[in-house]
Amino acid sequence: MPDDERYNDIEQNINEVREKISQAAVRAGRNPDDIHLMAVTKTVESRYINHAISCGIDLIGENKVQEFLSKEPELNLQNCKAHLIGHLQSNKTKKIVGKVDVIQSVDSVSLANEIAKRSLEKDIVSKILLEINVGNEESKFGFDYDEIYERVCEISEIEGISVQGFMCVAPICDDKKVLRHIFSNMYRSYLDIASKKINNVNMNVLSMGMSGDYCEAVLEGANLVRVGSAIFGSRNYR
Ligand SMILES: *Cc1c(COP(=O)(O)O)cnc(C)c1O
């Protein structure tokens, strides 16, 4: 068994994150049980991930198709689901469809079509989230905030996929008020689309908030937060 500091910190880190999520939920008048904690495992080695799973993590998020597929045989995923949360290139779609429970990072209609095509080939329906570029940042992937309704309608018509909600990555920002404003816009849009009852669209998931801003996201309505470094420590990119 590995016995290093990083490994030993994981359990306490998870407990601390859960505690903060609960506090933010209570502050917002929400039930803490309604917020799902995802452990983001990019660059994290399998033994650390399995340890997090043994500490109660039941959802992990990976950014890259190849990295997930190479770690997958070593992971104890019997009681833990995996989502893809990073930008997906069309030519990798075939490899990931059917391998993860949800693809959160659908950022174009053409990608949605490609996922649908590969899903139909495998005789499955893939659950997807639409990634929204909330900050309208040029550097970020995702649909423009202003075109959400049109794109949801367009994508809802595609057979082989099922929209389950939205995902976003907030801009890097130290101002908590600005962050809360962004997250609250996302939440409003999420409720708005849900209220339209579009065929084949089930608004169940609002995935927002990372290590630096998950409390603000929970305060504003997130029901899935994606936390990496606050659980596993800061990342070593090789
Ligand atoms: C890396 C990543 C996260 C987690 O980031 P941390 O700051 O380490 O918590 C969440 N979502 C996406 C899409 C990511 O790429």
PDB file of C-alpha atoms and ligand atoms in Angstrom:
ATOM      1  CA  MET A   1       0.000   0.000   0.000  1.00  0.00           C
ATOM      2  CA  PRO A   2       1.318   3.425  -0.849  1.00  0.00           C
ATOM      3  CA  ASP A   3       1.884   5.458   2.253  1.00  0.00           C
ATOM      4  CA  ASP A   4       2.662   8.945   1.146  1.00  0.00           C
ATOM      5  CA  GLU A   5       1.280  12.223   2.330  1.00  0.00           C
ATOM      6  CA  ARG A   6      -0.824  12.801  -0.737  1.00  0.00           C
ATOM      7  CA  TYR A   7      -2.479   9.420  -0.355  1.00  0.00           C
ATOM      8  CA  ASN A   8      -3.069   9.909   3.351  1.00  0.00           C
ATOM      9  CA  ASP A   9      -4.653  13.329   2.860  1.00  0.00           C
ATOM     10  CA  ILE A  10      -7.326  12.160   0.456  1.00  0.00           C
ATOM     11  CA  GLU A  11      -9.858  10.975   3.011  1.00  0.00           C
ATOM     12  CA  GLN A  12      -9.692  14.142   5.074  1.00  0.00           C
ATOM     13  CA  ASN A  13      -9.795  16.295   1.950  1.00  0.00           C
ATOM     14  CA  ILE A  14     -12.972  14.574   0.825  1.00  0.00           C
ATOM     15  CA  ASN A  15     -14.544  15.063   4.256  1.00  0.00           C
ATOM     16  CA  GLU A  16     -13.638  18.742   4.239  1.00  0.00           C
ATOM     17  CA  VAL A  17     -15.081  19.286   0.779  1.00  0.00           C
ATOM     18  CA  ARG A  18     -18.275  17.463   1.771  1.00  0.00           C
ATOM     19  CA  GLU A  19     -18.536  19.586   4.898  1.00  0.00           C
ATOM     20  CA  LYS A  20     -18.187  22.816   2.919  1.00  0.00           C
ATOM     21  CA  ILE A  21     -20.743  21.645   0.382  1.00  0.00           C
ATOM     22  CA  SER A  22     -23.171  20.922   3.239  1.00  0.00           C
ATOM     23  CA  GLN A  23     -22.610  24.334   4.794  1.00  0.00           C
ATOM     24  CA  ALA A  24     -23.167  26.126   1.498  1.00  0.00           C
ATOM     25  CA  ALA A  25     -26.279  24.033   0.824  1.00  0.00           C
ATOM     26  CA  VAL A  26     -27.756  24.789   4.236  1.00  0.00           C
ATOM     27  CA  ARG A  27     -26.956  28.472   3.807  1.00  0.00           C
ATOM     28  CA  ALA A  28     -28.889  28.423   0.528  1.00  0.00           C
ATOM     29  CA  GLY A  29     -31.808  26.531   2.096  1.00  0.00           C
ATOM     30  CA  ARG A  30     -30.992  23.414   0.098  1.00  0.00           C
ATOM     31  CA  ASN A  31     -30.696  19.752   1.036  1.00  0.00           C
ATOM     32  CA  PRO A  32     -26.986  18.797   1.062  1.00  0.00           C
ATOM     33  CA  ASP A  33     -27.933  15.345  -0.272  1.00  0.00           C
ATOM     34  CA  ASP A  34     -29.034  16.959  -3.528  1.00  0.00           C
ATOM     35  CA  ILE A  35     -25.463  17.891  -4.397  1.00  0.00           C
ATOM     36  CA  HIS A  36     -23.317  15.243  -6.028  1.00  0.00           C
ATOM     37  CA  LEU A  37     -19.559  15.441  -5.492  1.00  0.00           C
ATOM     38  CA  MET A  38     -17.445  14.380  -8.454  1.00  0.00           C
ATOM     39  CA  ALA A  39     -13.747  13.705  -7.934  1.00  0.00           C
ATOM     40  CA  VAL A  40     -11.845  14.990 -10.950  1.00  0.00           C
ATOM     41  CA  THR A  41      -9.056  12.532 -11.623  1.00  0.00           C
ATOM     42  CA  LYS A  42      -7.068  13.926 -14.544  1.00  0.00           C
ATOM     43  CA  THR A  43      -3.323  13.231 -14.126  1.00  0.00           C
ATOM     44  CA  VAL A  44      -4.119  11.295 -10.921  1.00  0.00           C
ATOM     45  CA  GLU A  45      -2.752   7.753 -10.725  1.00  0.00           C
ATOM     46  CA  SER A  46      -5.152   4.851 -10.324  1.00  0.00           C
ATOM     47  CA  ARG A  47      -4.143   3.932  -6.786  1.00  0.00           C
ATOM     48  CA  TYR A  48      -5.116   7.388  -5.528  1.00  0.00           C
ATOM     49  CA  ILE A  49      -8.386   7.230  -7.421  1.00  0.00           C
ATOM     50  CA  ASN A  50      -9.203   3.821  -5.953  1.00  0.00           C
ATOM     51  CA  HIS A  51      -8.446   5.175  -2.513  1.00  0.00           C
ATOM     52  CA  ALA A  52     -10.876   8.056  -3.062  1.00  0.00           C
ATOM     53  CA  ILE A  53     -13.483   5.522  -4.200  1.00  0.00           C
ATOM     54  CA  SER A  54     -12.898   3.498  -1.031  1.00  0.00           C
ATOM     55  CA  CYS A  55     -13.524   6.735   0.902  1.00  0.00           C
ATOM     56  CA  GLY A  56     -16.997   6.979  -0.619  1.00  0.00           C
ATOM     57  CA  ILE A  57     -16.487   8.758  -3.932  1.00  0.00           C
ATOM     58  CA  ASP A  58     -19.037   7.365  -6.394  1.00  0.00           C
ATOM     59  CA  LEU A  59     -18.409   9.626  -9.375  1.00  0.00           C
ATOM     60  CA  ILE A  60     -15.171  10.489 -11.132  1.00  0.00           C
ATOM     61  CA  GLY A  61     -14.459  12.844 -14.019  1.00  0.00           C
ATOM     62  CA  GLU A  62     -11.720  12.487 -16.607  1.00  0.00           C
ATOM     63  CA  ASN A  63     -10.703  15.016 -19.234  1.00  0.00           C
ATOM     64  CA  LYS A  64      -9.062  12.857 -21.834  1.00  0.00           C
ATOM     65  CA  VAL A  65     -10.364   9.794 -23.607  1.00  0.00           C
ATOM     66  CA  GLN A  66      -7.009   8.057 -23.843  1.00  0.00           C
ATOM     67  CA  GLU A  67      -6.089   8.711 -20.228  1.00  0.00           C
ATOM     68  CA  PHE A  68      -9.406   7.332 -19.010  1.00  0.00           C
ATOM     69  CA  LEU A  69      -9.254   4.222 -21.187  1.00  0.00           C
ATOM     70  CA  SER A  70      -5.729   3.406 -20.078  1.00  0.00           C
ATOM     71  CA  LYS A  71      -6.563   3.766 -16.365  1.00  0.00           C
ATOM     72  CA  GLU A  72      -9.985   2.159 -16.549  1.00  0.00           C
ATOM     73  CA  PRO A  73      -8.850  -1.501 -16.203  1.00  0.00           C
ATOM     74  CA  GLU A  74      -7.121  -0.604 -12.918  1.00  0.00           C
ATOM     75  CA  LEU A  75     -10.057   1.292 -11.411  1.00  0.00           C
ATOM     76  CA  ASN A  76     -12.631  -0.151  -9.003  1.00  0.00           C
ATOM     77  CA  LEU A  77     -15.662   1.159 -10.831  1.00  0.00           C
ATOM     78  CA  GLN A  78     -18.229  -1.376  -9.583  1.00  0.00           C
ATOM     79  CA  ASN A  79     -19.840   1.281  -7.401  1.00  0.00           C
ATOM     80  CA  CYS A  80     -18.500   4.380  -9.088  1.00  0.00           C
ATOM     81  CA  LYS A  81     -19.531   6.050 -12.312  1.00  0.00           C
ATOM     82  CA  ALA A  82     -17.288   7.964 -14.681  1.00  0.00           C
ATOM     83  CA  HIS A  83     -18.034  11.042 -16.773  1.00  0.00           C
ATOM     84  CA  LEU A  84     -16.012  12.666 -19.516  1.00  0.00           C
ATOM     85  CA  ILE A  85     -15.587  16.365 -18.701  1.00  0.00           C
ATOM     86  CA  GLY A  86     -12.871  17.511 -21.116  1.00  0.00           C
ATOM     87  CA  HIS A  87     -13.093  18.693 -24.712  1.00  0.00           C
ATOM     88  CA  LEU A  88     -13.849  15.743 -26.982  1.00  0.00           C
ATOM     89  CA  GLN A  89     -12.454  15.595 -30.479  1.00  0.00           C
ATOM     90  CA  SER A  90     -14.735  14.054 -33.049  1.00  0.00           C
ATOM     91  CA  ASN A  91     -12.242  11.362 -34.007  1.00  0.00           C
ATOM     92  CA  LYS A  92     -12.091  10.073 -30.409  1.00  0.00           C
ATOM     93  CA  THR A  93     -15.848   9.853 -30.012  1.00  0.00           C
ATOM     94  CA  LYS A  94     -16.118   6.260 -31.142  1.00  0.00           C
ATOM     95  CA  LYS A  95     -13.731   5.138 -28.393  1.00  0.00           C
ATOM     96  CA  ILE A  96     -15.564   6.785 -25.499  1.00  0.00           C
ATOM     97  CA  VAL A  97     -19.218   6.244 -26.376  1.00  0.00           C
ATOM     98  CA  GLY A  98     -20.567   3.500 -24.105  1.00  0.00           C
ATOM     99  CA  LYS A  99     -17.540   3.704 -21.796  1.00  0.00           C
ATOM    100  CA  VAL A 100     -18.696   6.569 -19.583  1.00  0.00           C
ATOM    101  CA  ASP A 101     -22.074   7.220 -18.009  1.00  0.00           C
ATOM    102  CA  VAL A 102     -22.308  10.835 -19.198  1.00  0.00           C
ATOM    103  CA  ILE A 103     -20.355  12.990 -21.631  1.00  0.00           C
ATOM    104  CA  GLN A 104     -20.517  16.405 -19.952  1.00  0.00           C
ATOM    105  CA  SER A 105     -18.468  18.366 -22.467  1.00  0.00           C
ATOM    106  CA  VAL A 106     -20.666  18.493 -25.557  1.00  0.00           C
ATOM    107  CA  ASP A 107     -19.791  21.854 -27.044  1.00  0.00           C
ATOM    108  CA  SER A 108     -21.088  21.763 -30.613  1.00  0.00           C
ATOM    109  CA  VAL A 109     -23.990  20.403 -32.626  1.00  0.00           C
ATOM    110  CA  SER A 110     -21.596  18.464 -34.833  1.00  0.00           C
ATOM    111  CA  LEU A 111     -20.097  16.709 -31.798  1.00  0.00           C
ATOM    112  CA  ALA A 112     -23.618  15.866 -30.597  1.00  0.00           C
ATOM    113  CA  ASN A 113     -24.315  14.359 -34.025  1.00  0.00           C
ATOM    114  CA  GLU A 114     -21.113  12.326 -33.939  1.00  0.00           C
ATOM    115  CA  ILE A 115     -21.882  10.961 -30.440  1.00  0.00           C
ATOM    116  CA  ALA A 116     -25.387  10.090 -31.629  1.00  0.00           C
ATOM    117  CA  LYS A 117     -24.084   8.262 -34.674  1.00  0.00           C
ATOM    118  CA  ARG A 118     -21.654   6.183 -32.610  1.00  0.00           C
ATOM    119  CA  SER A 119     -24.350   5.501 -30.008  1.00  0.00           C
ATOM    120  CA  LEU A 120     -26.793   4.210 -32.597  1.00  0.00           C
ATOM    121  CA  GLU A 121     -24.056   1.923 -33.954  1.00  0.00           C
ATOM    122  CA  LYS A 122     -23.752   0.461 -30.453  1.00  0.00           C
ATOM    123  CA  ASP A 123     -27.499   0.402 -29.954  1.00  0.00           C
ATOM    124  CA  ILE A 124     -27.394   2.713 -26.942  1.00  0.00           C
ATOM    125  CA  VAL A 125     -28.588   6.187 -26.015  1.00  0.00           C
ATOM    126  CA  SER A 126     -25.778   8.382 -24.654  1.00  0.00           C
ATOM    127  CA  LYS A 127     -26.511  10.817 -21.864  1.00  0.00           C
ATOM    128  CA  ILE A 128     -24.914  14.185 -22.475  1.00  0.00           C
ATOM    129  CA  LEU A 129     -24.641  17.621 -20.896  1.00  0.00           C
ATOM    130  CA  LEU A 130     -24.243  20.734 -22.978  1.00  0.00           C
ATOM    131  CA  GLU A 131     -21.211  22.794 -22.062  1.00  0.00           C
ATOM    132  CA  ILE A 132     -22.030  26.478 -21.829  1.00  0.00           C
ATOM    133  CA  ASN A 133     -19.393  29.155 -22.233  1.00  0.00           C
ATOM    134  CA  VAL A 134     -20.801  31.292 -19.420  1.00  0.00           C
ATOM    135  CA  GLY A 135     -18.142  33.918 -19.444  1.00  0.00           C
ATOM    136  CA  ASN A 136     -18.246  34.217 -23.251  1.00  0.00           C
ATOM    137  CA  GLU A 137     -14.503  33.665 -23.214  1.00  0.00           C
ATOM    138  CA  GLU A 138     -12.801  33.243 -26.569  1.00  0.00           C
ATOM    139  CA  SER A 139     -10.437  30.685 -25.085  1.00  0.00           C
ATOM    140  CA  LYS A 140     -13.179  28.438 -23.772  1.00  0.00           C
ATOM    141  CA  PHE A 141     -15.218  25.693 -25.365  1.00  0.00           C
ATOM    142  CA  GLY A 142     -18.989  25.663 -25.162  1.00  0.00           C
ATOM    143  CA  PHE A 143     -22.180  27.089 -26.538  1.00  0.00           C
ATOM    144  CA  ASP A 144     -22.797  30.796 -26.256  1.00  0.00           C
ATOM    145  CA  TYR A 145     -25.058  31.653 -23.365  1.00  0.00           C
ATOM    146  CA  ASP A 146     -27.370  33.552 -25.711  1.00  0.00           C
ATOM    147  CA  GLU A 147     -27.974  30.637 -28.040  1.00  0.00           C
ATOM    148  CA  ILE A 148     -28.752  27.964 -25.450  1.00  0.00           C
ATOM    149  CA  TYR A 149     -32.435  27.608 -26.281  1.00  0.00           C
ATOM    150  CA  GLU A 150     -31.908  27.286 -30.037  1.00  0.00           C
ATOM    151  CA  ARG A 151     -29.128  24.732 -29.622  1.00  0.00           C
ATOM    152  CA  VAL A 152     -31.051  22.652 -27.068  1.00  0.00           C
ATOM    153  CA  CYS A 153     -33.996  22.491 -29.482  1.00  0.00           C
ATOM    154  CA  GLU A 154     -31.734  21.486 -32.344  1.00  0.00           C
ATOM    155  CA  ILE A 155     -29.930  18.804 -30.330  1.00  0.00           C
ATOM    156  CA  SER A 156     -33.139  17.455 -28.791  1.00  0.00           C
ATOM    157  CA  GLU A 157     -34.163  16.254 -32.258  1.00  0.00           C
ATOM    158  CA  ILE A 158     -31.105  14.003 -32.634  1.00  0.00           C
ATOM    159  CA  GLU A 159     -31.714  10.313 -32.044  1.00  0.00           C
ATOM    160  CA  GLY A 160     -29.154   8.362 -29.960  1.00  0.00           C
ATOM    161  CA  ILE A 161     -28.427  11.032 -27.366  1.00  0.00           C
ATOM    162  CA  SER A 162     -30.338  12.465 -24.442  1.00  0.00           C
ATOM    163  CA  VAL A 163     -29.676  15.890 -22.942  1.00  0.00           C
ATOM    164  CA  GLN A 164     -29.519  15.704 -19.134  1.00  0.00           C
ATOM    165  CA  GLY A 165     -28.521  19.268 -18.297  1.00  0.00           C
ATOM    166  CA  PHE A 166     -25.710  21.794 -18.479  1.00  0.00           C
ATOM    167  CA  MET A 167     -22.064  22.011 -17.544  1.00  0.00           C
ATOM    168  CA  CYS A 168     -19.911  25.101 -17.299  1.00  0.00           C
ATOM    169  CA  VAL A 169     -16.443  26.214 -16.291  1.00  0.00           C
ATOM    170  CA  ALA A 170     -16.532  29.686 -14.762  1.00  0.00           C
ATOM    171  CA  PRO A 171     -13.899  32.242 -15.717  1.00  0.00           C
ATOM    172  CA  ILE A 172     -10.943  32.559 -13.375  1.00  0.00           C
ATOM    173  CA  CYS A 173     -12.002  35.291 -10.994  1.00  0.00           C
ATOM    174  CA  ASP A 174     -11.287  36.305  -7.407  1.00  0.00           C
ATOM    175  CA  ASP A 175     -14.497  38.228  -6.973  1.00  0.00           C
ATOM    176  CA  LYS A 176     -17.029  35.921  -5.314  1.00  0.00           C
ATOM    177  CA  LYS A 177     -19.896  38.231  -6.223  1.00  0.00           C
ATOM    178  CA  VAL A 178     -19.065  38.053  -9.898  1.00  0.00           C
ATOM    179  CA  LEU A 179     -18.826  34.262  -9.692  1.00  0.00           C
ATOM    180  CA  ARG A 180     -22.160  33.990  -7.938  1.00  0.00           C
ATOM    181  CA  HIS A 181     -23.736  36.192 -10.573  1.00  0.00           C
ATOM    182  CA  ILE A 182     -22.417  33.920 -13.337  1.00  0.00           C
ATOM    183  CA  PHE A 183     -23.585  30.765 -11.575  1.00  0.00           C
ATOM    184  CA  SER A 184     -26.978  32.277 -10.877  1.00  0.00           C
ATOM    185  CA  ASN A 185     -27.399  33.098 -14.575  1.00  0.00           C
ATOM    186  CA  MET A 186     -26.619  29.471 -15.364  1.00  0.00           C
ATOM    187  CA  TYR A 187     -29.162  28.293 -12.815  1.00  0.00           C
ATOM    188  CA  ARG A 188     -31.835  30.562 -14.251  1.00  0.00           C
ATOM    189  CA  SER A 189     -31.160  29.285 -17.723  1.00  0.00           C
ATOM    190  CA  TYR A 190     -31.271  25.699 -16.435  1.00  0.00           C
ATOM    191  CA  LEU A 191     -34.695  26.288 -14.850  1.00  0.00           C
ATOM    192  CA  ASP A 192     -35.906  28.131 -17.923  1.00  0.00           C
ATOM    193  CA  ILE A 193     -35.042  25.256 -20.267  1.00  0.00           C
ATOM    194  CA  ALA A 194     -36.518  22.744 -17.801  1.00  0.00           C
ATOM    195  CA  SER A 195     -39.782  24.694 -17.738  1.00  0.00           C
ATOM    196  CA  LYS A 196     -40.082  24.496 -21.529  1.00  0.00           C
ATOM    197  CA  LYS A 197     -40.451  20.713 -21.340  1.00  0.00           C
ATOM    198  CA  ILE A 198     -38.697  20.042 -24.610  1.00  0.00           C
ATOM    199  CA  ASN A 199     -39.118  16.515 -25.936  1.00  0.00           C
ATOM    200  CA  ASN A 200     -36.165  14.218 -25.137  1.00  0.00           C
ATOM    201  CA  VAL A 201     -34.597  16.833 -22.834  1.00  0.00           C
ATOM    202  CA  ASN A 202     -34.444  15.971 -19.109  1.00  0.00           C
ATOM    203  CA  MET A 203     -32.925  18.741 -17.081  1.00  0.00           C
ATOM    204  CA  ASN A 204     -31.483  16.781 -14.131  1.00  0.00           C
ATOM    205  CA  VAL A 205     -27.923  17.967 -13.880  1.00  0.00           C
ATOM    206  CA  LEU A 206     -26.365  21.377 -13.412  1.00  0.00           C
ATOM    207  CA  SER A 207     -22.635  20.684 -13.291  1.00  0.00           C
ATOM    208  CA  MET A 208     -20.711  23.731 -12.076  1.00  0.00           C
ATOM    209  CA  GLY A 209     -18.113  24.594  -9.465  1.00  0.00           C
ATOM    210  CA  MET A 210     -14.489  23.419  -9.122  1.00  0.00           C
ATOM    211  CA  SER A 211     -11.985  23.505  -6.253  1.00  0.00           C
ATOM    212  CA  GLY A 212     -11.842  27.301  -6.244  1.00  0.00           C
ATOM    213  CA  ASP A 213     -15.531  28.075  -6.578  1.00  0.00           C
ATOM    214  CA  TYR A 214     -17.714  25.099  -5.637  1.00  0.00           C
ATOM    215  CA  CYS A 215     -19.207  26.847  -2.600  1.00  0.00           C
ATOM    216  CA  GLU A 216     -20.420  29.729  -4.772  1.00  0.00           C
ATOM    217  CA  ALA A 217     -21.789  27.214  -7.283  1.00  0.00           C
ATOM    218  CA  VAL A 218     -23.704  25.356  -4.563  1.00  0.00           C
ATOM    219  CA  LEU A 219     -25.064  28.630  -3.203  1.00  0.00           C
ATOM    220  CA  GLU A 220     -26.446  29.355  -6.681  1.00  0.00           C
ATOM    221  CA  GLY A 221     -27.975  26.002  -7.557  1.00  0.00           C
ATOM    222  CA  ALA A 222     -25.334  23.523  -8.767  1.00  0.00           C
ATOM    223  CA  ASN A 223     -26.289  19.904  -8.147  1.00  0.00           C
ATOM    224  CA  LEU A 224     -22.995  18.420  -9.331  1.00  0.00           C
ATOM    225  CA  VAL A 225     -19.612  19.916  -8.432  1.00  0.00           C
ATOM    226  CA  ARG A 226     -16.349  18.809 -10.054  1.00  0.00           C
ATOM    227  CA  VAL A 227     -13.501  18.912  -7.562  1.00  0.00           C
ATOM    228  CA  GLY A 228      -9.933  17.860  -8.377  1.00  0.00           C
ATOM    229  CA  SER A 229      -7.087  19.593  -6.585  1.00  0.00           C
ATOM    230  CA  ALA A 230      -8.981  20.102  -3.308  1.00  0.00           C
ATOM    231  CA  ILE A 231      -9.173  16.291  -3.090  1.00  0.00           C
ATOM    232  CA  PHE A 232      -5.969  15.047  -4.699  1.00  0.00           C
ATOM    233  CA  GLY A 233      -3.664  18.019  -4.163  1.00  0.00           C
ATOM    234  CA  SER A 234      -2.250  20.207  -6.902  1.00  0.00           C
ATOM    235  CA  ARG A 235      -1.630  18.534 -10.217  1.00  0.00           C
ATOM    236  CA  ASN A 236       1.667  17.519 -11.746  1.00  0.00           C
ATOM    237  CA  TYR A 237       1.404  17.922 -15.484  1.00  0.00           C
ATOM    238  CA  ARG A 238       4.107  15.914 -17.174  1.00  0.00           C
TER     239      ARG A 238
HETATM  240  C1  LIG B   1      -9.658  20.051 -13.986  1.00  0.00           C
HETATM  241  C2  LIG B   1     -11.118  20.270 -14.094  1.00  0.00           C
HETATM  242  C3  LIG B   1     -11.917  20.369 -12.933  1.00  0.00           C
HETATM  243  C4  LIG B   1     -11.359  20.333 -11.523  1.00  0.00           C
HETATM  244  O1  LIG B   1     -10.493  21.387 -11.327  1.00  0.00           O
HETATM  245  P1  LIG B   1      -9.880  21.697  -9.844  1.00  0.00           P
HETATM  246  O2  LIG B   1      -9.620  23.138  -9.867  1.00  0.00           O
HETATM  247  O3  LIG B   1      -8.664  20.865  -9.734  1.00  0.00           O
HETATM  248  O4  LIG B   1     -10.906  21.304  -8.870  1.00  0.00           O
HETATM  249  C5  LIG B   1     -13.288  20.528 -13.112  1.00  0.00           C
HETATM  250  N1  LIG B   1     -13.848  20.590 -14.334  1.00  0.00           N
HETATM  251  C6  LIG B   1     -13.115  20.491 -15.468  1.00  0.00           C
HETATM  252  C7  LIG B   1     -13.805  20.579 -16.782  1.00  0.00           C
HETATM  253  C8  LIG B   1     -11.734  20.336 -15.374  1.00  0.00           C
HETATM  254  O5  LIG B   1     -11.017  20.278 -16.494  1.00  0.00           O
END
